[in-house]
Amino acid sequence: MLRLFKGLRPFRTSVVFIMILTIIGTLTDLFLPMLMAKIVDIGIVNNDIGYIVRVGGLMLGVTAVGVGSALYTNYLGARLGNGFARDLRNKIFKKVESFSLSEFDDIGTSSLITRTTNDVSQIQNIVIASLRIFIKAPLMAIGGTVMAVSKNLKLSVIIILVVTVLNLIMVLVARRIIPMFKARQKKLDKLNLVLRERLTGIRVIRAFNKVDTEIDRFNNSNKELTDISLRVNRLIAILSPIMMLIFSITTVVVTWLGAYRVNDSNMLVGDLMAFIQYITLIMSSLLMIAMIFFMVPRAFASATRINEVLDKQPSIKDNPKTLNDNEKRGYLEFKNVTFRYDNAEEPAVENISFKSDPGEVTAIIGGTGSGKSTIVNLLLRFYEASEGNILINDMDIRDMNQKKLRDKIGLVPQKALLFTGSVADNVKFGLEDINDQDIIKACQIAQADDFVNKMDDKYQSEIAQGGRNLSGGQKQRLSIARALAKKPQIYVFDDSFSALDFKTEAKLRKALKEETADSSVIIVAQKVSSVMDADRILVLDNGKIAGVGKHKELINTCDVYKQIVLSQLSEEELA
Ligand code: ADP
Ligand code: MG
C-alpha cells in the first residue's frame, strides 16, 4: 500500500499541517472537560458568577480554536486526498499506456477502468481519514485515559474492561469482513464487464432479441453485488448499536458508582462529569479506530489491484540499444513468423514469410479468423511475435523504438475508429507539421473530400462520439485519409475497403497507387476484386500460408484461392 505513494508529488507541508492541527484539535477536546469540572466544582459550588464567566469565556475560546482547526484540517484533507487521487490516476494511466495489447487482454479493459476510478477512490478515502484518525485516535485514547485516571483511579478500572471488550468485538468482525470486501470488488468488476458489453453491443442484442437474456445477465451480476454489499453493511450496521449499547451501559455504571463516591465526598460532582466525558472520548477514539479497521482492508484490496497494474511489466519494451534509422525506406520482410495469443492453444499465425519492396502491393486474403489482423498486429508490434523476425528496412522491429516503428506505418484498422472533434482533427490526428492543403489532399485520395464538403461545416464539422453521424463507408474513408496524411513508408489497410462500393473502391485504389509509389502497401481483404492486381497475394488458411503469388498463378496453383475466387465470381454473376 505504501508503495502507492512512491514517486507521487510530495504533499509534505499539507501532511505536517494536518498533523499539527489535529494535535491542537485533540488537545482542545481533552482540555474542555477539565474547565467544565472547574466551573461546576468551584464556580457553581461557591456561586462565583465572575469565575463562571471567566472560565466559560475560556471554554468558548478553546472551542473556537478546536472548531477552527477542525475546519482547516478538513479543507487540507480534501485537497490532499483529491490531489493524491489525481496523481495516482495519472500514474496508472501512464502505465496502461505502456502496455501492449497482451496486457490489455490479460487484465481486461473494464477492470482497468474500475481500477483507475473506483479503486483509487477507495484509497483516497482512507488517505484522508487515516491521516487524521491515526493521530487523533491514539492521542485521544491515551490523553483521555491519563485525564480519567487523574480524576479517579478506582473508577478507571472500568475503562480497561470496556476497552478489552470493544477490541475483542472489532477483531471478530474484521476477521469476517475482510474476505467480503475482496469478493465485493470482484463482483463490481463483473458488473462493469456485463454493463460494458451490454452497452457496446446494444444493436446486436436488440437485433437478436436478446434483451431479456441480457437483462437477466445484468440482473444476476447486479444482485450478486447487492447481496455481498448488503452482507457487508449488515455486519457494519450491527456493530454500531452494539457499540452504543456498551457505551450507554458504561455511562450508567460510571454514573452509578460515581454517585456513591460523590455521596461519600470522595469525588467532586464536576470531576465525575469530566470523568464521564473522558470515557466518551476514549470510546469514540476506539470507534474511529474501528472505522479505520473497516476501511483498511477495503483499501488494501484496492491497493493490491492497483499495484497489479503498476507492477505489470509491459511484455513489449523498447530495446535499450535501439538502432538508428538507416537510409532505406519502405522495405518490409516477414521471416518465419509464428505467434500464439496468450490465452489461445493454437498459434494464430504460423511460419509467415514474405518480402515487399517500396512501391509493391502485398495483399492478404483469407476467411475470417485466418489470422490476417494478427499479422497486422505483429507488424505494429501490438503483440510480440513468438518466433521469427519482422524486418523493416532490414532492421528487426524489436531493435527499433516503438514510436519510431509506428511512425513509419500508416494503419487503417479493421474497425474504423474516429474520435470526437472536427473532421480535420481526425485526419490530422496529432500530426503537427501538416497544413490544410495536406488534409484536403489526403481526403481527396481517400475519396472523402466529396462528402466532407457536403457536411455543414466542411472540414470543421464535428464528428460525434465513435463517428455516429457518419456511415460505415464514410468512417472507413476518413480513417484511410488519416493514414495517408501521415505519409508513411508502409501502408496497412486491414479490411478497409469492405464498406465501400465497387466504384469508390476502384477510384480510391487508383489514387492510392500514385501516392504509395515509394512505400510498401499491405492490403488485407476478403474480396478477390480488392487483391487481384497486387504484386503478390498471400493466401491465408487457418493461420498458415496456403499460397503466395500473383492472381493468375494462384488460380491455377492454389486450391484455397481458387475456391475463394469461384465462390465470389458466382456471387457476382448471380447478382
Ligand atoms: P482475421 O483478421 O483473419 O479475421 P484474426 O487475426 O483477427 O483473424 O484472428 C485470428 C485468430 O486469432 C482467430 O482464431 C481469433 O479468434 C484469434 N484471436 C484474435 N485476437 C485474439 C486475442 N486478442 N486473444 C486471443 N485470440 C485472439
Ligand atoms: Mg481481421
Coordinates of C-alpha atoms and ligand atoms in Angstrom, one line a residue:
M1 CA 0.0 0.0 0.0
L2 CA 2.7 2.5 1.0
R3 CA 4.3 1.8 -2.4
L4 CA 1.5 3.7 -4.0
F5 CA 2.8 6.9 -2.5
K6 CA 6.2 6.5 -4.0
G7 CA 7.1 8.9 -6.8
L8 CA 4.0 11.0 -6.3
R9 CA 4.1 14.7 -5.8
P10 CA 5.2 15.5 -2.3
F11 CA 2.4 16.7 0.0
R12 CA 4.7 17.1 3.0
T13 CA 3.6 20.6 4.0
S14 CA 0.0 19.6 3.9
V15 CA 0.6 16.5 5.9
V16 CA 2.6 18.3 8.6
F17 CA -0.1 21.0 8.8
I18 CA -2.8 18.4 9.1
M19 CA -0.9 16.6 11.9
I20 CA -0.3 19.8 13.9
L21 CA -3.9 20.9 13.5
T22 CA -5.2 17.5 14.5
I23 CA -3.0 17.6 17.6
I24 CA -4.3 21.0 18.5
G25 CA -7.9 19.9 18.0
T26 CA -7.4 16.8 20.1
L27 CA -5.8 18.8 22.9
T28 CA -8.8 21.2 23.0
D29 CA -11.1 18.1 23.3
L30 CA -9.1 17.0 26.3
F31 CA -8.9 20.4 27.9
L32 CA -12.6 21.2 27.8
P33 CA -14.0 18.7 30.3
M34 CA -11.3 19.9 32.8
L35 CA -12.6 23.5 32.5
M36 CA -16.1 22.3 32.9
A37 CA -15.2 20.5 36.1
K38 CA -13.7 23.7 37.4
I39 CA -16.9 25.7 36.6
V40 CA -19.0 23.1 38.4
D41 CA -16.8 22.5 41.4
I42 CA -15.5 26.0 42.0
G43 CA -17.8 28.4 40.2
I44 CA -21.2 26.9 40.9
V45 CA -20.4 25.5 44.3
N46 CA -19.1 28.9 45.5
N47 CA -21.8 30.7 43.5
D48 CA -19.0 32.9 42.0
I49 CA -20.6 34.4 38.8
G50 CA -17.4 36.2 37.8
Y51 CA -15.4 32.9 37.9
I52 CA -18.1 31.1 35.9
V53 CA -18.0 33.9 33.2
R54 CA -14.2 33.9 33.1
V55 CA -13.8 30.1 32.7
G56 CA -16.8 30.0 30.5
G57 CA -15.2 32.6 28.2
L58 CA -12.0 30.5 28.2
M59 CA -14.1 27.4 27.2
L60 CA -15.6 29.4 24.3
G61 CA -12.1 30.4 23.2
V62 CA -10.8 26.9 23.4
T63 CA -13.8 25.6 21.5
A64 CA -13.2 28.3 18.8
V65 CA -9.7 27.1 18.4
G66 CA -10.9 23.5 18.1
V67 CA -13.6 24.3 15.6
G68 CA -11.2 26.4 13.5
S69 CA -8.5 23.7 13.4
A70 CA -11.1 21.0 12.5
L71 CA -12.4 23.1 9.6
Y72 CA -9.0 23.8 8.2
T73 CA -7.9 20.2 8.6
N74 CA -11.0 19.1 6.6
Y75 CA -10.1 21.6 3.9
L76 CA -6.5 20.4 3.8
G77 CA -7.5 16.8 3.9
A78 CA -9.9 17.2 1.0
R79 CA -7.2 18.9 -1.0
L80 CA -4.6 16.3 -0.1
G81 CA -6.9 13.3 -0.8
N82 CA -8.0 14.7 -4.2
G83 CA -4.5 15.6 -5.2
F84 CA -3.3 12.2 -4.3
A85 CA -6.1 10.6 -6.2
R86 CA -5.4 12.7 -9.3
D87 CA -1.7 11.8 -9.2
L88 CA -2.4 8.1 -8.7
R89 CA -4.8 8.0 -11.6
N90 CA -2.2 9.7 -13.7
K91 CA 0.4 7.1 -12.7
I92 CA -2.0 4.2 -13.6
F93 CA -3.0 5.8 -16.9
K94 CA 0.7 6.3 -17.9
K95 CA 1.4 2.7 -17.0
V96 CA -1.5 1.4 -19.0
E97 CA -0.3 3.5 -22.0
S98 CA 2.9 1.4 -21.9
F99 CA 1.0 -1.9 -22.1
S100 CA 1.0 -3.9 -25.2
L101 CA -2.3 -5.5 -26.2
S102 CA -1.4 -8.7 -24.4
E103 CA -1.6 -6.9 -21.1
F104 CA -5.0 -5.5 -22.0
D105 CA -6.2 -9.0 -22.9
D106 CA -4.8 -10.1 -19.5
I107 CA -6.3 -7.7 -17.1
G108 CA -9.4 -6.7 -19.2
T109 CA -10.4 -3.3 -20.2
S110 CA -13.3 -2.9 -17.8
S111 CA -11.2 -4.0 -14.9
L112 CA -8.6 -1.4 -15.9
I113 CA -11.4 1.2 -15.8
T114 CA -12.6 0.2 -12.3
R115 CA -9.1 0.1 -11.1
T116 CA -8.4 3.6 -12.3
T117 CA -11.7 5.0 -10.8
N118 CA -13.3 3.1 -8.0
D119 CA -10.1 1.5 -6.5
V120 CA -8.4 4.9 -6.5
S121 CA -11.4 6.4 -4.7
Q122 CA -11.2 3.7 -2.0
I123 CA -7.6 4.6 -1.3
Q124 CA -8.4 8.3 -1.5
N125 CA -10.9 7.9 1.3
I126 CA -8.5 6.2 3.5
V127 CA -5.7 8.6 2.9
I128 CA -7.9 11.5 4.2
A129 CA -9.4 9.6 7.1
S130 CA -6.4 7.8 8.3
L131 CA -4.1 10.8 8.4
R132 CA -6.3 12.4 11.0
I133 CA -7.5 9.4 12.8
F134 CA -4.1 7.8 13.1
I135 CA -3.0 10.8 15.1
K136 CA -6.3 11.7 16.8
A137 CA -7.4 8.3 18.0
P138 CA -4.3 7.2 19.9
L139 CA -3.8 10.7 21.3
M140 CA -7.4 10.9 22.5
A141 CA -7.3 7.4 23.9
I142 CA -4.1 7.9 25.8
G143 CA -4.9 11.5 26.8
G144 CA -8.4 10.6 27.9
T145 CA -7.1 7.7 30.0
V146 CA -4.4 9.8 31.7
M147 CA -7.0 12.5 32.4
A148 CA -9.6 10.0 33.7
V149 CA -7.0 8.3 35.9
S150 CA -6.0 11.6 37.3
K151 CA -9.7 12.3 38.2
N152 CA -10.2 8.9 39.8
L153 CA -8.0 5.9 39.8
K154 CA -10.6 3.3 41.0
L155 CA -13.3 4.2 38.5
S156 CA -10.7 3.9 35.8
V157 CA -10.6 0.1 36.1
I158 CA -13.9 0.2 34.2
I159 CA -12.0 1.7 31.2
I160 CA -9.7 -1.3 30.9
L161 CA -12.7 -3.6 31.0
V162 CA -14.6 -1.7 28.3
V163 CA -11.6 -1.3 26.0
T164 CA -10.9 -5.1 26.1
V165 CA -14.4 -6.0 25.2
L166 CA -14.5 -3.5 22.4
N167 CA -11.3 -4.7 20.9
L168 CA -12.5 -8.3 21.0
I169 CA -15.6 -7.4 19.1
M170 CA -13.7 -5.4 16.5
V171 CA -11.2 -8.2 15.8
L172 CA -14.1 -10.7 15.4
V173 CA -15.9 -8.5 13.0
A174 CA -12.8 -7.6 11.0
R175 CA -12.0 -11.3 10.5
R176 CA -15.3 -11.9 8.8
I177 CA -15.5 -8.7 6.8
I178 CA -12.1 -8.6 5.1
P179 CA -12.8 -11.5 2.7
M180 CA -16.1 -10.0 1.9
F181 CA -14.5 -6.7 0.8
K182 CA -12.3 -8.6 -1.6
A183 CA -15.3 -10.5 -3.0
R184 CA -17.2 -7.4 -3.4
Q185 CA -14.6 -5.7 -5.6
K186 CA -14.6 -8.8 -7.9
K187 CA -18.3 -8.5 -8.2
L188 CA -18.1 -4.9 -9.1
D189 CA -15.6 -5.8 -11.9
K190 CA -18.0 -8.3 -13.2
L191 CA -20.9 -5.9 -13.2
N192 CA -18.8 -3.4 -15.1
L193 CA -17.9 -6.1 -17.7
V194 CA -21.5 -7.1 -18.3
L195 CA -22.7 -3.5 -18.4
R196 CA -20.0 -2.6 -20.9
E197 CA -20.7 -5.5 -23.2
R198 CA -24.4 -4.7 -23.0
L199 CA -23.9 -1.0 -23.9
T200 CA -21.5 -1.5 -26.7
G201 CA -23.4 -4.4 -28.1
I202 CA -26.8 -2.9 -27.9
R203 CA -27.5 -3.2 -31.6
V204 CA -26.7 -6.8 -31.8
I205 CA -28.6 -7.5 -28.6
R206 CA -31.8 -5.9 -29.8
A207 CA -31.5 -7.3 -33.4
F208 CA -31.3 -10.8 -32.0
N209 CA -34.0 -10.2 -29.4
K210 CA -31.6 -11.0 -26.7
V211 CA -32.7 -8.1 -24.5
D212 CA -34.3 -10.4 -22.0
T213 CA -31.3 -12.7 -21.6
E214 CA -29.1 -9.7 -21.3
I215 CA -31.3 -8.2 -18.7
D216 CA -31.1 -11.4 -16.8
R217 CA -27.4 -11.5 -17.0
F218 CA -27.2 -7.9 -15.8
N219 CA -29.7 -8.6 -13.0
N220 CA -27.7 -11.5 -11.8
S221 CA -24.5 -9.6 -11.6
N222 CA -26.3 -6.7 -10.1
K223 CA -27.9 -9.0 -7.5
E224 CA -24.6 -10.6 -6.6
L225 CA -23.1 -7.2 -6.0
T226 CA -26.1 -6.1 -3.9
D227 CA -26.1 -9.3 -1.9
I228 CA -22.5 -9.0 -0.9
S229 CA -22.8 -5.3 -0.2
L230 CA -25.8 -5.9 2.0
R231 CA -23.9 -8.6 3.9
V232 CA -21.0 -6.2 4.5
N233 CA -23.3 -3.4 5.5
R234 CA -25.3 -5.5 7.8
L235 CA -22.3 -6.5 9.7
I236 CA -21.2 -2.9 10.0
A237 CA -24.7 -1.9 11.0
I238 CA -24.8 -4.5 13.8
L239 CA -21.6 -3.1 15.1
S240 CA -22.9 0.4 15.6
P241 CA -25.8 -0.4 18.0
I242 CA -23.5 -2.8 19.9
M243 CA -21.0 -0.1 20.4
M244 CA -23.8 2.3 21.5
L245 CA -25.1 -0.3 24.0
I246 CA -21.7 -0.8 25.6
F247 CA -21.3 2.9 25.6
S248 CA -24.6 3.6 27.4
I249 CA -24.0 0.7 29.9
T250 CA -20.6 2.1 30.7
T251 CA -22.1 5.6 31.3
V252 CA -24.7 4.2 33.6
V253 CA -22.3 2.1 35.6
V254 CA -19.9 5.0 36.0
T255 CA -22.6 7.4 37.0
W256 CA -24.0 4.9 39.5
L257 CA -20.6 4.1 41.1
G258 CA -19.6 7.7 40.9
A259 CA -22.7 8.9 42.6
Y260 CA -21.7 6.8 45.7
R261 CA -18.3 8.3 45.7
V262 CA -19.7 11.8 45.4
N263 CA -22.1 11.0 48.2
D264 CA -19.2 9.8 50.4
S265 CA -17.3 13.0 49.4
N266 CA -14.6 11.0 47.8
M267 CA -15.2 12.8 44.4
L268 CA -16.4 16.2 43.2
V269 CA -19.5 16.4 41.0
G270 CA -17.6 18.3 38.3
D271 CA -14.9 15.6 38.3
L272 CA -17.4 12.9 37.8
M273 CA -18.9 14.8 34.9
A274 CA -15.4 15.3 33.4
F275 CA -14.7 11.6 34.0
I276 CA -17.8 10.6 32.0
Q277 CA -16.7 12.9 29.2
Y278 CA -13.3 11.3 29.1
I279 CA -14.7 7.9 28.9
T280 CA -16.8 9.2 26.0
L281 CA -13.6 10.4 24.3
I282 CA -11.9 7.2 24.8
M283 CA -14.7 5.2 23.4
S284 CA -15.2 7.4 20.4
S285 CA -11.5 7.1 19.7
L286 CA -12.0 3.4 19.7
L287 CA -14.9 3.8 17.3
M288 CA -12.6 5.8 15.0
I289 CA -10.0 3.1 15.0
A290 CA -12.8 0.6 14.2
M291 CA -13.7 2.7 11.2
I292 CA -10.2 2.5 10.0
F293 CA -10.3 -1.2 10.6
F294 CA -13.0 -1.4 8.0
M295 CA -11.5 0.9 5.6
V296 CA -8.1 -0.5 5.7
P297 CA -8.9 -4.0 4.3
R298 CA -11.0 -2.5 1.6
A299 CA -8.2 -0.1 0.7
F300 CA -5.8 -2.9 0.8
A301 CA -7.8 -4.9 -1.6
S302 CA -7.9 -1.8 -3.9
A303 CA -4.2 -1.2 -3.4
T304 CA -3.4 -4.8 -4.4
R305 CA -5.5 -4.3 -7.6
I306 CA -3.8 -1.1 -8.4
N307 CA -0.4 -2.5 -7.7
E308 CA -1.1 -5.4 -10.1
V309 CA -1.4 -2.8 -12.8
L310 CA 1.6 -0.7 -11.7
D311 CA 3.8 -3.8 -11.3
K312 CA 2.8 -5.4 -14.6
Q313 CA 5.8 -5.3 -16.9
P314 CA 4.8 -4.5 -20.4
S315 CA 5.7 -7.6 -22.4
I316 CA 6.9 -5.3 -25.2
K317 CA 9.6 -2.8 -24.2
D318 CA 12.0 -0.7 -26.1
N319 CA 15.3 -2.3 -26.5
P320 CA 17.7 0.0 -24.6
K321 CA 20.1 -0.1 -27.6
T322 CA 17.6 0.8 -30.3
L323 CA 19.1 1.2 -33.7
N324 CA 19.0 4.4 -35.6
D325 CA 17.2 4.6 -38.9
N326 CA 19.3 3.7 -42.0
E327 CA 18.8 5.4 -45.3
K328 CA 16.4 2.7 -46.6
R329 CA 12.7 3.4 -46.9
G330 CA 9.7 1.2 -47.4
Y331 CA 11.3 -2.3 -47.2
L332 CA 9.3 -4.9 -45.3
E333 CA 10.0 -8.5 -44.6
F334 CA 8.4 -11.3 -42.5
K335 CA 10.8 -14.2 -41.8
N336 CA 9.1 -17.4 -40.5
V337 CA 6.9 -15.5 -38.1
T338 CA 4.8 -17.5 -35.7
F339 CA 2.5 -16.1 -33.0
R340 CA 0.1 -17.6 -30.4
Y341 CA -2.1 -15.4 -28.2
D342 CA -1.5 -15.9 -24.5
N343 CA -5.0 -17.3 -23.9
A344 CA -5.1 -19.5 -27.0
E345 CA -3.9 -23.0 -27.6
E346 CA -3.2 -22.9 -31.3
P347 CA -0.9 -20.4 -32.9
A348 CA -3.0 -17.7 -34.7
V349 CA -0.4 -17.4 -37.4
E350 CA 2.4 -19.9 -38.3
N351 CA 5.5 -19.6 -40.3
I352 CA 4.6 -16.5 -42.2
S353 CA 7.3 -15.3 -44.7
F354 CA 7.1 -12.6 -47.3
K355 CA 9.0 -9.7 -48.6
S356 CA 7.9 -6.4 -50.0
D357 CA 9.9 -3.6 -51.7
P358 CA 8.9 0.0 -52.0
G359 CA 6.1 0.5 -54.5
E360 CA 4.9 -3.1 -54.2
V361 CA 1.5 -4.1 -53.0
T362 CA 1.1 -7.2 -50.9
A363 CA -2.4 -8.5 -50.5
I364 CA -3.5 -10.9 -47.7
I365 CA -6.7 -12.8 -48.3
G366 CA -8.4 -15.4 -46.2
G367 CA -11.5 -16.2 -44.3
T368 CA -12.4 -14.6 -41.0
G369 CA -10.2 -15.8 -38.2
S370 CA -7.5 -16.9 -40.6
G371 CA -5.0 -14.6 -38.9
K372 CA -5.0 -11.5 -41.2
S373 CA -5.4 -9.0 -38.5
T374 CA -2.9 -10.8 -36.4
I375 CA -0.2 -10.3 -39.0
V376 CA -1.1 -6.6 -38.9
N377 CA -0.9 -6.6 -35.1
L378 CA 2.5 -8.2 -35.2
L379 CA 3.8 -5.7 -37.7
L380 CA 2.8 -2.8 -35.5
R381 CA 4.3 -4.7 -32.5
F382 CA 1.0 -4.5 -30.7
Y383 CA 1.9 -8.1 -29.9
E384 CA 5.4 -9.6 -29.9
A385 CA 6.0 -12.4 -32.4
S386 CA 6.7 -15.7 -30.6
E387 CA 9.1 -16.9 -33.3
G388 CA 10.7 -15.4 -36.4
N389 CA 11.6 -11.9 -37.3
I390 CA 9.9 -8.9 -38.8
L391 CA 12.2 -6.5 -40.6
I392 CA 11.6 -3.0 -41.8
N393 CA 14.3 -1.5 -43.9
D394 CA 16.4 -4.6 -43.0
M395 CA 16.2 -3.8 -39.3
D396 CA 14.4 -6.1 -36.8
I397 CA 11.4 -4.2 -35.4
R398 CA 12.5 -5.4 -31.9
D399 CA 15.6 -3.2 -32.3
M400 CA 13.5 -0.2 -33.1
N401 CA 12.0 2.4 -30.8
Q402 CA 8.2 1.6 -30.8
K403 CA 7.3 5.1 -31.5
K404 CA 9.7 5.3 -34.5
L405 CA 8.4 2.0 -35.7
R406 CA 4.8 3.2 -35.6
D407 CA 5.7 6.5 -37.2
K408 CA 6.8 4.5 -40.3
I409 CA 3.4 2.8 -40.6
G410 CA 0.1 4.1 -41.7
L411 CA -2.5 1.8 -40.3
V412 CA -6.1 1.7 -41.3
P413 CA -7.6 -0.6 -38.8
Q414 CA -10.3 -3.1 -39.5
K415 CA -12.8 -1.3 -37.3
A416 CA -12.7 2.4 -38.4
L417 CA -12.4 4.4 -35.2
L418 CA -12.9 8.1 -35.1
F419 CA -12.7 10.5 -32.2
T420 CA -14.8 13.4 -31.1
G421 CA -13.5 16.6 -32.7
S422 CA -13.6 18.0 -36.2
V423 CA -13.0 16.1 -39.5
A424 CA -9.7 18.0 -39.9
D425 CA -8.6 17.0 -36.3
N426 CA -9.4 13.4 -37.1
V427 CA -7.4 13.4 -40.3
K428 CA -4.6 15.4 -38.7
F429 CA -4.7 13.2 -35.6
G430 CA -1.7 14.6 -33.7
L431 CA 0.5 15.4 -36.7
E432 CA 1.9 18.8 -36.2
D433 CA 3.6 19.9 -39.4
I434 CA 0.6 19.4 -41.6
N435 CA -1.4 22.1 -43.4
D436 CA -5.0 22.3 -44.6
Q437 CA -3.8 21.6 -48.1
D438 CA -2.4 18.2 -47.0
I439 CA -5.5 17.4 -45.1
I440 CA -7.7 18.1 -48.2
K441 CA -5.3 16.1 -50.4
A442 CA -5.4 13.1 -48.2
C443 CA -9.2 13.3 -48.2
Q444 CA -9.3 13.6 -51.9
I445 CA -7.2 10.4 -52.3
A446 CA -9.4 8.6 -49.8
Q447 CA -12.5 9.7 -51.7
A448 CA -13.7 11.5 -48.6
D449 CA -13.5 15.1 -50.0
D450 CA -16.9 14.9 -51.7
F451 CA -18.9 14.0 -48.7
V452 CA -16.9 16.2 -46.3
N453 CA -17.7 19.2 -48.5
K454 CA -21.4 18.3 -48.3
M455 CA -21.3 18.5 -44.5
D456 CA -22.4 21.6 -42.8
D457 CA -19.1 23.0 -41.7
K458 CA -17.0 21.1 -44.2
Y459 CA -13.6 20.2 -42.6
Q460 CA -14.6 21.8 -39.4
S461 CA -17.7 19.7 -39.0
E462 CA -17.9 17.9 -35.7
I463 CA -17.7 14.2 -35.5
A464 CA -19.9 12.6 -32.9
Q465 CA -18.6 10.1 -30.4
G466 CA -17.5 7.0 -32.2
G467 CA -18.3 8.7 -35.5
R468 CA -22.0 8.1 -35.0
N469 CA -23.0 10.8 -37.5
L470 CA -21.2 9.0 -40.4
S471 CA -21.9 5.9 -42.3
G472 CA -19.6 2.9 -42.2
G473 CA -18.1 3.8 -45.6
Q474 CA -17.5 7.4 -44.6
K475 CA -15.8 6.4 -41.5
Q476 CA -13.6 4.0 -43.5
R477 CA -12.6 6.7 -45.9
L478 CA -11.8 9.2 -43.1
S479 CA -9.6 6.6 -41.4
I480 CA -7.9 6.0 -44.7
A481 CA -7.3 9.7 -45.1
R482 CA -5.8 9.7 -41.6
A483 CA -3.3 7.1 -42.6
L484 CA -2.5 8.9 -45.8
A485 CA -1.9 12.3 -44.1
K486 CA 0.9 10.6 -42.2
K487 CA 2.8 9.9 -45.4
P488 CA 4.2 6.6 -44.0
Q489 CA 6.7 4.2 -45.5
I490 CA 4.4 1.3 -45.1
Y491 CA 0.6 1.4 -45.6
V492 CA -1.5 -1.2 -43.9
F493 CA -5.2 -1.5 -44.9
D494 CA -6.9 -4.0 -42.7
D495 CA -10.1 -4.9 -44.5
S496 CA -10.5 -1.2 -45.1
F497 CA -12.5 -1.3 -48.3
S498 CA -15.2 -3.6 -47.0
A499 CA -17.8 -0.9 -46.7
L500 CA -17.0 0.9 -50.0
D501 CA -19.0 0.3 -53.1
F502 CA -17.2 -1.1 -56.2
K503 CA -16.8 2.2 -58.0
T504 CA -15.5 4.1 -55.0
E505 CA -13.0 1.4 -54.2
A506 CA -11.7 1.4 -57.7
K507 CA -11.2 5.1 -57.7
L508 CA -9.6 5.1 -54.3
R509 CA -7.1 2.4 -55.3
K510 CA -6.2 4.2 -58.4
A511 CA -5.5 7.4 -56.5
L512 CA -3.6 5.3 -53.9
K513 CA -1.3 3.8 -56.5
E514 CA 0.3 7.2 -57.2
E515 CA 0.5 8.2 -53.6
T516 CA 2.2 5.0 -52.5
A517 CA 4.8 4.8 -55.3
D518 CA 7.7 4.5 -52.8
S519 CA 6.0 2.8 -50.0
S520 CA 5.2 -0.8 -49.2
V521 CA 1.5 -1.4 -49.2
I522 CA -0.3 -4.2 -47.4
I523 CA -3.9 -4.8 -48.3
V524 CA -6.0 -7.2 -46.2
A525 CA -9.2 -8.1 -47.8
Q526 CA -11.9 -10.7 -48.2
K527 CA -12.9 -9.7 -51.7
V528 CA -11.0 -11.0 -54.7
S529 CA -11.5 -7.8 -56.5
S530 CA -9.5 -5.9 -53.9
V531 CA -6.4 -8.1 -54.2
M532 CA -6.4 -9.1 -57.9
D533 CA -3.8 -6.7 -59.1
A534 CA -1.5 -6.9 -56.1
D535 CA 2.2 -7.7 -56.8
R536 CA 1.8 -10.7 -54.5
I537 CA -1.1 -12.3 -52.8
L538 CA -0.7 -14.2 -49.5
V539 CA -3.5 -16.7 -49.2
L540 CA -4.1 -17.5 -45.5
D541 CA -5.8 -20.5 -44.3
N542 CA -6.1 -21.1 -40.6
G543 CA -3.0 -19.1 -39.8
K544 CA -0.8 -20.8 -42.4
I545 CA 0.2 -19.6 -45.9
A546 CA -1.7 -21.7 -48.4
G547 CA -0.1 -20.0 -51.4
V548 CA 1.8 -16.9 -52.5
G549 CA 1.8 -15.4 -55.9
K550 CA 0.0 -13.3 -58.4
H551 CA -3.7 -13.7 -59.1
K552 CA -3.1 -15.6 -62.4
E553 CA -0.6 -18.0 -60.8
L554 CA -2.6 -18.7 -57.7
I555 CA -5.8 -19.5 -59.7
N556 CA -4.0 -22.5 -61.2
T557 CA -1.8 -23.5 -58.3
C558 CA -3.6 -22.7 -55.1
D559 CA -6.8 -24.6 -54.3
V560 CA -7.9 -22.4 -51.4
Y561 CA -7.5 -19.3 -53.6
K562 CA -9.4 -21.0 -56.4
Q563 CA -12.3 -21.8 -54.1
I564 CA -12.4 -18.1 -52.9
V565 CA -12.4 -16.8 -56.4
L566 CA -15.1 -19.3 -57.6
S567 CA -17.4 -18.5 -54.7
Q568 CA -17.2 -14.8 -55.3
L569 CA -17.4 -14.9 -59.1
S570 CA -20.6 -16.9 -59.0
E571 CA -22.0 -14.5 -56.5
E572 CA -21.3 -11.6 -58.8
E573 CA -22.6 -13.4 -61.7
L574 CA -25.8 -14.1 -59.9
A575 CA -26.2 -10.5 -58.9
Ligands
ADP1 P1 -8.9 -12.3 -39.3 O1 -8.4 -10.9 -39.2 O2 -8.3 -13.0 -40.4 O3 -10.3 -12.4 -39.3 P2 -7.6 -12.6 -36.7 O4 -6.2 -12.3 -37.0 O5 -8.4 -11.4 -36.1 O6 -8.4 -13.1 -38.0 O7 -7.7 -13.8 -35.7 C1 -7.0 -15.0 -35.9 C2 -7.3 -15.9 -34.7 O8 -6.8 -15.4 -33.5 C3 -8.8 -16.2 -34.5 O9 -8.9 -17.5 -34.2 C4 -9.1 -15.3 -33.3 O10 -10.1 -15.9 -32.6 C5 -7.8 -15.3 -32.6 N1 -7.6 -14.0 -31.8 C6 -7.7 -12.8 -32.3 N2 -7.4 -11.9 -31.4 C7 -7.2 -12.5 -30.2 C8 -6.9 -12.2 -28.9 N3 -6.8 -10.9 -28.5 N4 -6.8 -13.1 -28.0 C9 -7.0 -14.4 -28.3 N5 -7.2 -14.9 -29.5 C10 -7.4 -13.9 -30.5
MG2 MG -9.4 -9.2 -39.2

